Amino acid sequence: MSRRLHIEVFRYNPLDPNSEPHMQSFYVNEYDSMTLFIALNIIRDEQDPTLQFDFCCRAGICGSCGMVINGRPGLACHTQTRDLPDHIVLHPLPVFKLIGDLSVDTGTWFRDAGARIEAWVHNDHEQFDPKAEEVRMENDLANEIFELDRCIECGCCVSACGTARMREDFLGATSIARVARFYLDPRDERNEENYYQVIGNDQGVFGCMGLLGCEDVCPKHIPLQDQLGIMRRMLAIHSVKGILPKRVLEKLQHKGCCHESH
Amino acid sequence: MDASTLTLHVRKNGAGVGRLDVMQMLSGVLLIVFLWAHLMLVSSVLISPKLMNAIAWFFETTYMAQVGGPLIGLLIFAHFLLAARKMPWRAQETNAFVKHSVMMHHKDTWLWLAQVGTALLILVMAATHMWVVLTDLPITAAKSAARIQSGTWLPFYLILLPLAEIHVGIGFYRIGVKYGYITKANRKWYQRLENYMMGGFITIGLLTLIRFLFLTV
Amino acid sequence: MQIIYSDLLCIGAGLAGERVAVEAAKAGFNVTCLSIVPPRRSHSSAAQGGMQAALGNAIMGDGDTPDVHFADTVKGSDWGCDQEVARIFADTAPIVMREVAHWGVPWNRVEAGVHTYYKGGKPFEAEEKLEKHGLIHARAFGGTAKWRTCYTADGTGRSVLNTLDSMCLRYEVGIHDRTQAETLIHDGENCLGAIVRCLKTGELKAYLATATLIATGGYGRIYKATTNAVICDGGGQIAALDTGLVPMGNMEAIQFHPTGTVPTDILVTEGCRGDGGTLLDVNEYRFMPDYEPEKAELASRDVVSRRMQEHIRKGLGVKSPYGDHLWLDIRHLGEKHITTKLREVYDICTNFLGVNPIHDLIPVRPTQHYSMGGIRTNRDGAAYGLKGLFSAGESACWDMHGFNRLGGNSLAETVVAGRYVGKKIVEFLKGHTVDFKQSAINDAHAKVAARIMEMTKSSSKQESAIQLRDEMHSTMMDNVGIFRNGKDLQKAVDTLDELIDRSKNIKLQGTAIGFNPEISLALRIPGMLKLAQCTAYGALMRTESRGAHTREDFPERNDKDWLNRTLAYWKEGSTRPELKYEDASPYFEIPPGERGYGGGKIIAADIPEEKLRLPKNSAEKKKAKQTKKAS
């Protein structure tokens, strides 16, 4: 069973003028149920204390440890070494600003995207009445909204997106799925025109080229491309309102988190 | 003109990009339909050259070829312009995308590069094909066969046929994906459909070419 | 040195930190949140189960009121909590749940009609009322009389955190992530902010603020086997303790969660047992009903953990290379239930353990989970000892949990305390001005800079931070676990004495320009050792068993001598805290009594008559409220 893993890690410290981007090899003995979280910590504890990487919950819930593992963006903490060959190559996520080695700045990127799509429920927040009963909602709808709230903002989908790699102002599947979450939520009072202003452009939903990288790497298995499709169709229809007859448009319209049958 | 064209700090209103996207999609759909229909019509030679001649005669006497032909040419060009908005024109973009495709070893990502490549070749080759055919009306099985048998045109069509069918097949699949008709649940099924259709049309096309090659003029 | 000024500085941007930030930002104050990780990665996001609030919408929570919730909380705390605070909590919780619903939390809702639920692994049917259709639903959690835990599938923490973070965006709260507060700036009387290390560049910056909030969560990382995230190293508590002025409350009160998985220590939610999961031993025999006939798997966490440990000690645990464990069985809940309502559990099992919970048993053992103790605050969330310093959430000892907290109460505490303390901070900010003394800022900065310089440059030092951490881990695991006794605790205290001495000689192994991850650990270890010592020493001195604190040599709950709260102060240069004690509660709305589970003897206290009543003004208020309701 016990293999000796050859782990090749991208090293670069942008703050050190003498640092050159390069790959560095480490060797680690594999144990049962070993994950990349365990392996990288062994490397840092025993071989190189300056190695930079990010872990937080180490349980696949927080999204800190996105990195490119043998070419595919994924979460290191829930990648078991037994599922990988004995030569493992680790790169930082592209698109995001490199902090050092495997560590990238996703926080700034996501906050910027959040501000651009105005990622909050738009209603009159001051109007909350502490004595009143909560506004009712169907449980199925609550579940659908939560389905999209499960995004952990690990950045894997953005790194796996060809458009995002080419054009740094592209909002990515994660942001558009976030808008889809608000579109689904009756508490958000924005209308289609409001959403159009936010993502009805080449930086938003019309920039997507349907490469499906986002959906294929999403560690939470969120149906991202489906959301992109729903939003694209909604906003495309919105843009030709008044040209095509209303009845045709309504037929094409489609809302929901997961797919109802066509 | 609205304020947003004077300064970037006023929010852009209006339908612009959405309409462009719809037009790109619609022009694509029309071309897909056209190409498949075109292939079916040409392949009528497999049944009999007379049938093909009759179909060609019908399209010419109704002036559909004379008018429709150039229109299709325009449509192709318009589709190219619309879709080219997404193409990696800057060296930096091409570089990033190629590197990305190599890193990801992910089929759908590679398919897009294939689509960009085929698009550029088709633009030139389809124009050539149309020029040759439409400047030498009427279309007859004999004239087509002569062209194929002349030597230089056979390799030309052997390249153009798969390029066009691949581009159209991928395009068909990608429109479904982008507009949310092909979903996580039915993606596998559509991928298979796309492969079968591409294979099927290329086979029919090849058979047609072979028929022309061996048709006695 | 860069200096950044705000009205309120929140150290920590999890649920409690962001809830306070939103409250202050809504009131028009300038707020900055510091966070080691981007806020949505805070450990709050990992909380799966839910938040307790007596809404009484679910049929199984029918007739629930804040009074029942309050009683459950007090019993759960083993009468160690501050009853005034527990009352504030139980009364406000329903409002807060509705408020976050208004902001966008997709709580699961009541669906009218007959549903199949599980209790103790057995299915039963119950009919949800039509008039409650669409209101916030609730599930069962341990130690409660009613089903009152509001939830969003199994990602409650995630969805509430997303919502609060979106409100921070909405109200333009400044978020400075990848920053670590290293020390508080204070003038001996007022807290003036913090010296902060940027985790992108390694640079030190001064953040000045009129009010400073510590909401950094727990300090579970002093244990090796903990469900806490890597960042839960007690940074906030350390900064407060290091002032020498602010005490930690009840540091010995550490909760172990019954279902940490083996070997990765990742938590699977109490929702598993709430929904009907059972615990099995090596013979796949369900043993909990033998110990706790009535509540079985759903007794409070301290009881279940203790019973599991007891059972393992009888040799009935499952042997594994990672130590003995027991089984959690949720197979009978069925594929649909497991892959929807317990999906996070399903993911954890398949991704981290290679176990499929639909067909296989899940290996579990009690694992360090929650720290009831922390920075002692008054009921307004203001820390003892420094003006302008506040704390909320797990980092605080507000003290509604006493010696054991109920599942679902801590997650609810973050937002309930966040709202309450937030309002108090707004009041404080409105009526307070503070002078920022340059000397205080420079002193604090010099202290941190000197520490970094010493561990980087000094040649006479040779201790490794990693080595010290590992020794602390094994000491705490072996001697300050679920079952404690005087001998082991003494051993732990002695070892920690030595480790604290050695921690003055930490030397870095490598060097890096800019941010160096090794410095983060090296800066943290001395403080973590102090927190560990507060825990061990407090546990050694508390010669009774209460809640999660179980002394084999003092098995009875001793209300006569120990109905109080430990306050640990740290004087610089010392290796042990200075312990003081204060009354557990200003008054006892519910006098100390039997919990109804867990067993054990109680040595009764003589509590003066006037402390067994509500104080006059709050009793009158309550009466007025009731008459108003009646009319």
mmCIF file with all atom_site columns, N, CA and C in Angstrom, chain A residues 103-143:
data_model
loop_
_atom_site.group_PDB
_atom_site.id
_atom_site.type_symbol
_atom_site.label_atom_id
_atom_site.label_alt_id
_atom_site.label_comp_id
_atom_site.label_asym_id
_atom_site.label_entity_id
_atom_site.label_seq_id
_atom_site.pdbx_PDB_ins_code
_atom_site.Cartn_x
_atom_site.Cartn_y
_atom_site.Cartn_z
_atom_site.occupancy
_atom_site.B_iso_or_equiv
_atom_site.pdbx_formal_charge
_atom_site.auth_seq_id
_atom_site.auth_comp_id
_atom_site.auth_asym_id
_atom_site.auth_atom_id
_atom_site.pdbx_PDB_model_num
ATOM 1   N N  . SER A 1 103 ? -0.949  30.112 -2.458 1.00 0.00 ? 103 SER A N  1
ATOM 2   C CA . SER A 1 103 ? -1.951  30.960 -1.818 1.00 0.00 ? 103 SER A CA 1
ATOM 3   C C  . SER A 1 103 ? -2.358  32.113 -2.736 1.00 0.00 ? 103 SER A C  1
ATOM 4   N N  . VAL A 1 104 ? -3.666  32.265 -2.949 1.00 0.00 ? 104 VAL A N  1
ATOM 5   C CA . VAL A 1 104 ? -4.142  33.358 -3.802 1.00 0.00 ? 104 VAL A CA 1
ATOM 6   C C  . VAL A 1 104 ? -5.202  34.171 -3.067 1.00 0.00 ? 104 VAL A C  1
ATOM 7   N N  . ASP A 1 105 ? -5.408  35.407 -3.555 1.00 0.00 ? 105 ASP A N  1
ATOM 8   C CA . ASP A 1 105 ? -6.323  36.326 -2.890 1.00 0.00 ? 105 ASP A CA 1
ATOM 9   C C  . ASP A 1 105 ? -7.719  36.218 -3.503 1.00 0.00 ? 105 ASP A C  1
ATOM 10  N N  . THR A 1 106 ? -8.503  35.306 -2.997 1.00 0.00 ? 106 THR A N  1
ATOM 11  C CA . THR A 1 106 ? -9.871  35.179 -3.499 1.00 0.00 ? 106 THR A CA 1
ATOM 12  C C  . THR A 1 106 ? -10.784 36.210 -2.834 1.00 0.00 ? 106 THR A C  1
ATOM 13  N N  . GLY A 1 107 ? -10.455 36.604 -1.619 1.00 0.00 ? 107 GLY A N  1
ATOM 14  C CA . GLY A 1 107 ? -11.324 37.508 -0.854 1.00 0.00 ? 107 GLY A CA 1
ATOM 15  C C  . GLY A 1 107 ? -11.600 38.797 -1.610 1.00 0.00 ? 107 GLY A C  1
ATOM 16  N N  . THR A 1 108 ? -10.536 39.440 -2.091 1.00 0.00 ? 108 THR A N  1
ATOM 17  C CA . THR A 1 108 ? -10.692 40.716 -2.785 1.00 0.00 ? 108 THR A CA 1
ATOM 18  C C  . THR A 1 108 ? -11.529 40.529 -4.054 1.00 0.00 ? 108 THR A C  1
ATOM 19  N N  . TRP A 1 109 ? -11.240 39.457 -4.803 1.00 0.00 ? 109 TRP A N  1
ATOM 20  C CA . TRP A 1 109 ? -11.966 39.196 -6.049 1.00 0.00 ? 109 TRP A CA 1
ATOM 21  C C  . TRP A 1 109 ? -13.459 39.046 -5.782 1.00 0.00 ? 109 TRP A C  1
ATOM 22  N N  . PHE A 1 110 ? -13.802 38.227 -4.806 1.00 0.00 ? 110 PHE A N  1
ATOM 23  C CA . PHE A 1 110 ? -15.219 37.962 -4.556 1.00 0.00 ? 110 PHE A CA 1
ATOM 24  C C  . PHE A 1 110 ? -15.943 39.180 -3.988 1.00 0.00 ? 110 PHE A C  1
ATOM 25  N N  . ARG A 1 111 ? -15.238 39.969 -3.185 1.00 0.00 ? 111 ARG A N  1
ATOM 26  C CA . ARG A 1 111 ? -15.894 41.169 -2.664 1.00 0.00 ? 111 ARG A CA 1
ATOM 27  C C  . ARG A 1 111 ? -16.168 42.149 -3.801 1.00 0.00 ? 111 ARG A C  1
ATOM 28  N N  . ASP A 1 112 ? -15.206 42.254 -4.709 1.00 0.00 ? 112 ASP A N  1
ATOM 29  C CA . ASP A 1 112 ? -15.391 43.139 -5.861 1.00 0.00 ? 112 ASP A CA 1
ATOM 30  C C  . ASP A 1 112 ? -16.569 42.653 -6.711 1.00 0.00 ? 112 ASP A C  1
ATOM 31  N N  . ALA A 1 113 ? -16.601 41.351 -6.964 1.00 0.00 ? 113 ALA A N  1
ATOM 32  C CA . ALA A 1 113 ? -17.711 40.804 -7.766 1.00 0.00 ? 113 ALA A CA 1
ATOM 33  C C  . ALA A 1 113 ? -19.034 41.028 -7.044 1.00 0.00 ? 113 ALA A C  1
ATOM 34  N N  . GLY A 1 114 ? -19.035 40.821 -5.746 1.00 0.00 ? 114 GLY A N  1
ATOM 35  C CA . GLY A 1 114 ? -20.261 41.010 -4.955 1.00 0.00 ? 114 GLY A CA 1
ATOM 36  C C  . GLY A 1 114 ? -20.774 42.438 -5.057 1.00 0.00 ? 114 GLY A C  1
ATOM 37  N N  . ALA A 1 115 ? -19.830 43.379 -5.012 1.00 0.00 ? 115 ALA A N  1
ATOM 38  C CA . ALA A 1 115 ? -20.237 44.782 -5.106 1.00 0.00 ? 115 ALA A CA 1
ATOM 39  C C  . ALA A 1 115 ? -20.778 45.077 -6.507 1.00 0.00 ? 115 ALA A C  1
ATOM 40  N N  . ARG A 1 116 ? -20.157 44.470 -7.540 1.00 0.00 ? 116 ARG A N  1
ATOM 41  C CA . ARG A 1 116 ? -20.610 44.749 -8.902 1.00 0.00 ? 116 ARG A CA 1
ATOM 42  C C  . ARG A 1 116 ? -22.014 44.208 -9.164 1.00 0.00 ? 116 ARG A C  1
ATOM 43  N N  . ILE A 1 117 ? -22.324 43.042 -8.604 1.00 0.00 ? 117 ILE A N  1
ATOM 44  C CA . ILE A 1 117 ? -23.667 42.486 -8.846 1.00 0.00 ? 117 ILE A CA 1
ATOM 45  C C  . ILE A 1 117 ? -24.641 42.888 -7.740 1.00 0.00 ? 117 ILE A C  1
ATOM 46  N N  . GLU A 1 118 ? -24.173 43.729 -6.820 1.00 0.00 ? 118 GLU A N  1
ATOM 47  C CA . GLU A 1 118 ? -25.005 44.153 -5.688 1.00 0.00 ? 118 GLU A CA 1
ATOM 48  C C  . GLU A 1 118 ? -25.645 42.944 -5.028 1.00 0.00 ? 118 GLU A C  1
ATOM 49  N N  . ALA A 1 119 ? -24.776 42.112 -4.478 1.00 0.00 ? 119 ALA A N  1
ATOM 50  C CA . ALA A 1 119 ? -25.206 40.806 -4.008 1.00 0.00 ? 119 ALA A CA 1
ATOM 51  C C  . ALA A 1 119 ? -25.850 40.863 -2.621 1.00 0.00 ? 119 ALA A C  1
ATOM 52  N N  . TRP A 1 120 ? -26.983 41.485 -2.566 1.00 0.00 ? 120 TRP A N  1
ATOM 53  C CA . TRP A 1 120 ? -27.781 41.405 -1.355 1.00 0.00 ? 120 TRP A CA 1
ATOM 54  C C  . TRP A 1 120 ? -29.242 41.484 -1.742 1.00 0.00 ? 120 TRP A C  1
ATOM 55  N N  . VAL A 1 121 ? -30.087 41.028 -0.839 1.00 0.00 ? 121 VAL A N  1
ATOM 56  C CA . VAL A 1 121 ? -31.525 41.096 -1.091 1.00 0.00 ? 121 VAL A CA 1
ATOM 57  C C  . VAL A 1 121 ? -31.948 42.559 -1.069 1.00 0.00 ? 121 VAL A C  1
ATOM 58  N N  . HIS A 1 122 ? -32.444 43.037 -2.208 1.00 0.00 ? 122 HIS A N  1
ATOM 59  C CA . HIS A 1 122 ? -32.860 44.437 -2.286 1.00 0.00 ? 122 HIS A CA 1
ATOM 60  C C  . HIS A 1 122 ? -34.291 44.579 -1.799 1.00 0.00 ? 122 HIS A C  1
ATOM 61  N N  . ASN A 1 123 ? -34.425 44.987 -0.565 1.00 0.00 ? 123 ASN A N  1
ATOM 62  C CA . ASN A 1 123 ? -35.746 45.393 -0.087 1.00 0.00 ? 123 ASN A CA 1
ATOM 63  C C  . ASN A 1 123 ? -35.517 46.459 0.962  1.00 0.00 ? 123 ASN A C  1
ATOM 64  N N  . ASP A 1 124 ? -36.564 46.889 1.581  1.00 0.00 ? 124 ASP A N  1
ATOM 65  C CA . ASP A 1 124 ? -36.399 47.932 2.572  1.00 0.00 ? 124 ASP A CA 1
ATOM 66  C C  . ASP A 1 124 ? -36.029 47.291 3.902  1.00 0.00 ? 124 ASP A C  1
ATOM 67  N N  . HIS A 1 125 ? -34.733 47.241 4.167  1.00 0.00 ? 125 HIS A N  1
ATOM 68  C CA . HIS A 1 125 ? -34.275 46.538 5.360  1.00 0.00 ? 125 HIS A CA 1
ATOM 69  C C  . HIS A 1 125 ? -34.703 47.211 6.647  1.00 0.00 ? 125 HIS A C  1
ATOM 70  N N  . GLU A 1 126 ? -34.955 48.502 6.574  1.00 0.00 ? 126 GLU A N  1
ATOM 71  C CA . GLU A 1 126 ? -35.336 49.224 7.795  1.00 0.00 ? 126 GLU A CA 1
ATOM 72  C C  . GLU A 1 126 ? -36.766 48.870 8.208  1.00 0.00 ? 126 GLU A C  1
ATOM 73  N N  . GLN A 1 127 ? -37.475 48.266 7.260  1.00 0.00 ? 127 GLN A N  1
ATOM 74  C CA . GLN A 1 127 ? -38.902 48.066 7.483  1.00 0.00 ? 127 GLN A CA 1
ATOM 75  C C  . GLN A 1 127 ? -39.207 46.894 8.398  1.00 0.00 ? 127 GLN A C  1
ATOM 76  N N  . PHE A 1 128 ? -38.182 46.184 8.854  1.00 0.00 ? 128 PHE A N  1
ATOM 77  C CA . PHE A 1 128 ? -38.421 44.978 9.636  1.00 0.00 ? 128 PHE A CA 1
ATOM 78  C C  . PHE A 1 128 ? -39.191 45.290 10.912 1.00 0.00 ? 128 PHE A C  1
ATOM 79  N N  . ASP A 1 129 ? -40.258 44.546 11.114 1.00 0.00 ? 129 ASP A N  1
ATOM 80  C CA . ASP A 1 129 ? -41.075 44.730 12.308 1.00 0.00 ? 129 ASP A CA 1
ATOM 81  C C  . ASP A 1 129 ? -40.832 43.560 13.248 1.00 0.00 ? 129 ASP A C  1
ATOM 82  N N  . PRO A 1 130 ? -40.177 43.832 14.395 1.00 0.00 ? 130 PRO A N  1
ATOM 83  C CA . PRO A 1 130 ? -39.801 42.730 15.285 1.00 0.00 ? 130 PRO A CA 1
ATOM 84  C C  . PRO A 1 130 ? -41.003 41.978 15.862 1.00 0.00 ? 130 PRO A C  1
ATOM 85  N N  . LYS A 1 131 ? -42.161 42.583 15.819 1.00 0.00 ? 131 LYS A N  1
ATOM 86  C CA . LYS A 1 131 ? -43.310 41.920 16.436 1.00 0.00 ? 131 LYS A CA 1
ATOM 87  C C  . LYS A 1 131 ? -44.086 41.068 15.443 1.00 0.00 ? 131 LYS A C  1
ATOM 88  N N  . ALA A 1 132 ? -43.845 41.319 14.163 1.00 0.00 ? 132 ALA A N  1
ATOM 89  C CA . ALA A 1 132 ? -44.661 40.637 13.152 1.00 0.00 ? 132 ALA A CA 1
ATOM 90  C C  . ALA A 1 132 ? -44.163 39.217 12.889 1.00 0.00 ? 132 ALA A C  1
ATOM 91  N N  . GLU A 1 133 ? -45.087 38.409 12.451 1.00 0.00 ? 133 GLU A N  1
ATOM 92  C CA . GLU A 1 133 ? -44.759 37.057 12.009 1.00 0.00 ? 133 GLU A CA 1
ATOM 93  C C  . GLU A 1 133 ? -43.919 37.159 10.733 1.00 0.00 ? 133 GLU A C  1
ATOM 94  N N  . GLU A 1 134 ? -43.061 36.166 10.503 1.00 0.00 ? 134 GLU A N  1
ATOM 95  C CA . GLU A 1 134 ? -42.244 36.201 9.297  1.00 0.00 ? 134 GLU A CA 1
ATOM 96  C C  . GLU A 1 134 ? -43.122 36.042 8.054  1.00 0.00 ? 134 GLU A C  1
ATOM 97  N N  . VAL A 1 135 ? -42.654 36.598 6.932  1.00 0.00 ? 135 VAL A N  1
ATOM 98  C CA . VAL A 1 135 ? -43.374 36.425 5.669  1.00 0.00 ? 135 VAL A CA 1
ATOM 99  C C  . VAL A 1 135 ? -43.287 34.956 5.266  1.00 0.00 ? 135 VAL A C  1
ATOM 100 N N  . ARG A 1 136 ? -44.404 34.403 4.846  1.00 0.00 ? 136 ARG A N  1
ATOM 101 C CA . ARG A 1 136 ? -44.409 32.966 4.542  1.00 0.00 ? 136 ARG A CA 1
ATOM 102 C C  . ARG A 1 136 ? -43.704 32.662 3.228  1.00 0.00 ? 136 ARG A C  1
ATOM 103 N N  . MET A 1 137 ? -43.218 31.434 3.132  1.00 0.00 ? 137 MET A N  1
ATOM 104 C CA . MET A 1 137 ? -42.516 31.008 1.920  1.00 0.00 ? 137 MET A CA 1
ATOM 105 C C  . MET A 1 137 ? -42.747 29.513 1.756  1.00 0.00 ? 137 MET A C  1
ATOM 106 N N  . GLU A 1 138 ? -42.798 29.062 0.514  1.00 0.00 ? 138 GLU A N  1
ATOM 107 C CA . GLU A 1 138 ? -42.927 27.621 0.286  1.00 0.00 ? 138 GLU A CA 1
ATOM 108 C C  . GLU A 1 138 ? -41.601 26.942 0.605  1.00 0.00 ? 138 GLU A C  1
ATOM 109 N N  . ASN A 1 139 ? -41.671 25.786 1.232  1.00 0.00 ? 139 ASN A N  1
ATOM 110 C CA . ASN A 1 139 ? -40.456 25.076 1.600  1.00 0.00 ? 139 ASN A CA 1
ATOM 111 C C  . ASN A 1 139 ? -39.629 24.694 0.381  1.00 0.00 ? 139 ASN A C  1
ATOM 112 N N  . ASP A 1 140 ? -40.296 24.323 -0.708 1.00 0.00 ? 140 ASP A N  1
ATOM 113 C CA . ASP A 1 140 ? -39.558 23.941 -1.920 1.00 0.00 ? 140 ASP A CA 1
ATOM 114 C C  . ASP A 1 140 ? -38.734 25.106 -2.450 1.00 0.00 ? 140 ASP A C  1
ATOM 115 N N  . LEU A 1 141 ? -39.323 26.293 -2.371 1.00 0.00 ? 141 LEU A N  1
ATOM 116 C CA . LEU A 1 141 ? -38.605 27.480 -2.840 1.00 0.00 ? 141 LEU A CA 1
ATOM 117 C C  . LEU A 1 141 ? -37.403 27.746 -1.940 1.00 0.00 ? 141 LEU A C  1
ATOM 118 N N  . ALA A 1 142 ? -37.619 27.617 -0.629 1.00 0.00 ? 142 ALA A N  1
ATOM 119 C CA . ALA A 1 142 ? -36.510 27.806 0.318  1.00 0.00 ? 142 ALA A CA 1
ATOM 120 C C  . ALA A 1 142 ? -35.374 26.854 -0.013 1.00 0.00 ? 142 ALA A C  1
ATOM 121 N N  . ASN A 1 143 ? -35.724 25.615 -0.314 1.00 0.00 ? 143 ASN A N  1
ATOM 122 C CA . ASN A 1 143 ? -34.696 24.634 -0.656 1.00 0.00 ? 143 ASN A CA 1
ATOM 123 C C  . ASN A 1 143 ? -33.958 25.008 -1.933 1.00 0.00 ? 143 ASN A C  1
#
